[in-house]
PDB file of C-alpha atoms in Angstrom:
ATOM      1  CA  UNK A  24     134.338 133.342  84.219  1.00 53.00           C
ATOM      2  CA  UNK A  25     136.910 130.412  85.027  1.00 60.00           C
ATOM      3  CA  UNK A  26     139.545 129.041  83.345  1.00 64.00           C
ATOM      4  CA  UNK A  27     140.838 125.676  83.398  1.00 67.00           C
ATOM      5  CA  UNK A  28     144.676 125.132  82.315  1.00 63.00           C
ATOM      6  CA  UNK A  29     146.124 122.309  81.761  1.00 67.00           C
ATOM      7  CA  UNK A  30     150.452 121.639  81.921  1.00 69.00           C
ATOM      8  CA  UNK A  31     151.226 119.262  79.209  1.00 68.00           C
ATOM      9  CA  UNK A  32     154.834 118.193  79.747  1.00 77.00           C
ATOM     10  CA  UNK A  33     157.221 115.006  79.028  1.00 78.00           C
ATOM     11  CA  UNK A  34     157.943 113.200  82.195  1.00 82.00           C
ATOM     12  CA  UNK A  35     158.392 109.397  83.131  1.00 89.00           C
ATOM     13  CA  UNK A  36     156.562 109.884  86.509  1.00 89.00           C
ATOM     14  CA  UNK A  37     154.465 106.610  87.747  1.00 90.00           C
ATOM     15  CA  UNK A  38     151.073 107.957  87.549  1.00 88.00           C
ATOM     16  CA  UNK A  39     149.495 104.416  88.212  1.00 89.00           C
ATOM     17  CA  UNK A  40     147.825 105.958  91.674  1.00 89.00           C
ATOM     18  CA  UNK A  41     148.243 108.542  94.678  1.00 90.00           C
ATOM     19  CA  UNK A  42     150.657 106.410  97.056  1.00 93.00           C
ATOM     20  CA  UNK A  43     153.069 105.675  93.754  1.00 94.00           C
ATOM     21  CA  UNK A  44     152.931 109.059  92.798  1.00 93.00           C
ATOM     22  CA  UNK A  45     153.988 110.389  95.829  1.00 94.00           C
ATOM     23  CA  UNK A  46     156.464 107.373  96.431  1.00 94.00           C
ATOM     24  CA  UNK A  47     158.117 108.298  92.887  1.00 94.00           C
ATOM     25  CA  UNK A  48     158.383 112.120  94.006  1.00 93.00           C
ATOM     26  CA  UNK A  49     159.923 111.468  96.956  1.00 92.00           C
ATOM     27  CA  UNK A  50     162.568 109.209  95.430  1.00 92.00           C
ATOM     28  CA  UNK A  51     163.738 112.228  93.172  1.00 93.00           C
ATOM     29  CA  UNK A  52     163.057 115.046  95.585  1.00 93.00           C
ATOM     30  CA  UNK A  53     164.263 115.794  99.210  1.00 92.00           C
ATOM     31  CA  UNK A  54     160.567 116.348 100.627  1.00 94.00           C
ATOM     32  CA  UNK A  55     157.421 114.717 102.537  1.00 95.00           C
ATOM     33  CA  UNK A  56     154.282 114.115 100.834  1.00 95.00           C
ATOM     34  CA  UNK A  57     150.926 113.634 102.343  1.00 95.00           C
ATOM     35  CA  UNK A  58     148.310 112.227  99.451  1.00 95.00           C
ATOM     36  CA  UNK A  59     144.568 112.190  99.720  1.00 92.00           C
ATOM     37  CA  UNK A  60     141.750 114.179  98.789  1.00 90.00           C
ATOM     38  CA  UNK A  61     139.017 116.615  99.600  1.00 88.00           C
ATOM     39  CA  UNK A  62     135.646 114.901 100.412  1.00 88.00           C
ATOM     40  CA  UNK A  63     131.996 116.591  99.330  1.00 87.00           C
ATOM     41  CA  UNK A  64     129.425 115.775 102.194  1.00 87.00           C
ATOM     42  CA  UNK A  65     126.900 115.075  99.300  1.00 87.00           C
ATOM     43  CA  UNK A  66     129.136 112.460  97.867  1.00 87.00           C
ATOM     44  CA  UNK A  67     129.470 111.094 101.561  1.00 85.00           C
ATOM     45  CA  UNK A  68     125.545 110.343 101.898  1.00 87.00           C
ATOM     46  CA  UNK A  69     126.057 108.852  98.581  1.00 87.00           C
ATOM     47  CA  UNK A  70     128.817 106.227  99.584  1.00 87.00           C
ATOM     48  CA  UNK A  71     127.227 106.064 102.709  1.00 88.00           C
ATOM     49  CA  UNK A  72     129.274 107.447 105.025  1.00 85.00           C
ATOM     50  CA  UNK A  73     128.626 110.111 108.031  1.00 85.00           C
ATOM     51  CA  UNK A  74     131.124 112.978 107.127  1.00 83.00           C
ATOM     52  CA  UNK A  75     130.944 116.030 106.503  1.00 85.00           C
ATOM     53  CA  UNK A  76     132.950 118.455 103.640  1.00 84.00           C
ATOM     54  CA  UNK A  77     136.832 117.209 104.581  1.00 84.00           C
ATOM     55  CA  UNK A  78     140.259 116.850 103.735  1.00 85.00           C
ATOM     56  CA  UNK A  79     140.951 113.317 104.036  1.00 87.00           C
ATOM     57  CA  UNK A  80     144.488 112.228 104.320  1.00 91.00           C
ATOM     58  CA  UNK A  81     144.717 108.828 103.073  1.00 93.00           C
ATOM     59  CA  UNK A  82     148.532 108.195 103.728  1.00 95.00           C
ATOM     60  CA  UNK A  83     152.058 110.062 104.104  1.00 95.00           C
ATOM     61  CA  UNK A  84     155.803 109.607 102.586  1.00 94.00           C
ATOM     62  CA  UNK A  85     158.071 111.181 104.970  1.00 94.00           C
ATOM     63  CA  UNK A  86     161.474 111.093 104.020  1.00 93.00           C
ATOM     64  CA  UNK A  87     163.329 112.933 106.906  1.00 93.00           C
ATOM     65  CA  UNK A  88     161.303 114.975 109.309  1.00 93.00           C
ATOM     66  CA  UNK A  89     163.488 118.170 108.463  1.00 94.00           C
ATOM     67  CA  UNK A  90     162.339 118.258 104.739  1.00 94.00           C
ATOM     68  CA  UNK A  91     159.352 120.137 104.067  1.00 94.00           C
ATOM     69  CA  UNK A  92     155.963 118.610 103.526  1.00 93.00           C
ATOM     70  CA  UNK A  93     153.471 118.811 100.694  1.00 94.00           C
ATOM     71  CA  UNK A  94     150.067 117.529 100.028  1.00 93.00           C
ATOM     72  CA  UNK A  95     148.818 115.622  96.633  1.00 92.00           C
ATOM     73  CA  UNK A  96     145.305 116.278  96.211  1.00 91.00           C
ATOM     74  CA  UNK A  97     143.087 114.182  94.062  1.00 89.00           C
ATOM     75  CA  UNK A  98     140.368 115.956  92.997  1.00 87.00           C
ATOM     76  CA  UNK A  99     138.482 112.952  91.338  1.00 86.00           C
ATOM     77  CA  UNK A 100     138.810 110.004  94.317  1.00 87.00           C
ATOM     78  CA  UNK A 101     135.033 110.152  95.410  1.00 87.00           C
ATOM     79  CA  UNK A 102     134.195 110.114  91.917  1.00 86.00           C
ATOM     80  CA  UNK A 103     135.866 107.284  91.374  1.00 88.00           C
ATOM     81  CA  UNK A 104     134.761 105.782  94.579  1.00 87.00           C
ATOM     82  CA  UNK A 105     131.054 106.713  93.280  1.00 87.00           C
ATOM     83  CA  UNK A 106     132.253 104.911  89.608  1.00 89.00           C
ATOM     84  CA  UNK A 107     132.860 101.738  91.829  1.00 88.00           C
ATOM     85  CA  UNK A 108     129.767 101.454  93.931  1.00 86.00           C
TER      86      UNK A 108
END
């Protein structure tokens, strides 16, 4: 049995997409973010692409190389990709 939670919380972050998200969080925060997603080799076939399961990075905010580096995952980009086809 799973369980899905949800944070609710008041924040003024740009959620408009990945790269501004992780732009915004970097401007308030003293770390690297990489942003990108984790890619099904189903939904590959289906977009037609020749890839199997992945983690695909699709871009990095590096503020200083000595800051520590975290990843922003979105767990609905080939959904959306599929959406768009």
């Amino acid at each position: 049995m799973g369980h899905d939670i949800s944070p609710i919380g008041n924040h003024k972050l740009n959620t408009k997409d990945m790269k501004v998200l992780a732009e915004d969080i970097c401007s308030r925060i003293d770390i690297n973010i990489g942003y990108g997603y984790w890619g099904q080799k189903v939904q590959f076939k289906l977009l037609g692409e020749n890839k199997n399961d992945e983690s695909d990075v699709l871009g990095k905010n590096i503020k200083n190389e000595k800051f520590k580096t975290f990843m922003l995952t979105d767990e609905s980009y080939q959904l959306k990709q599929l959406h768009d086809k």
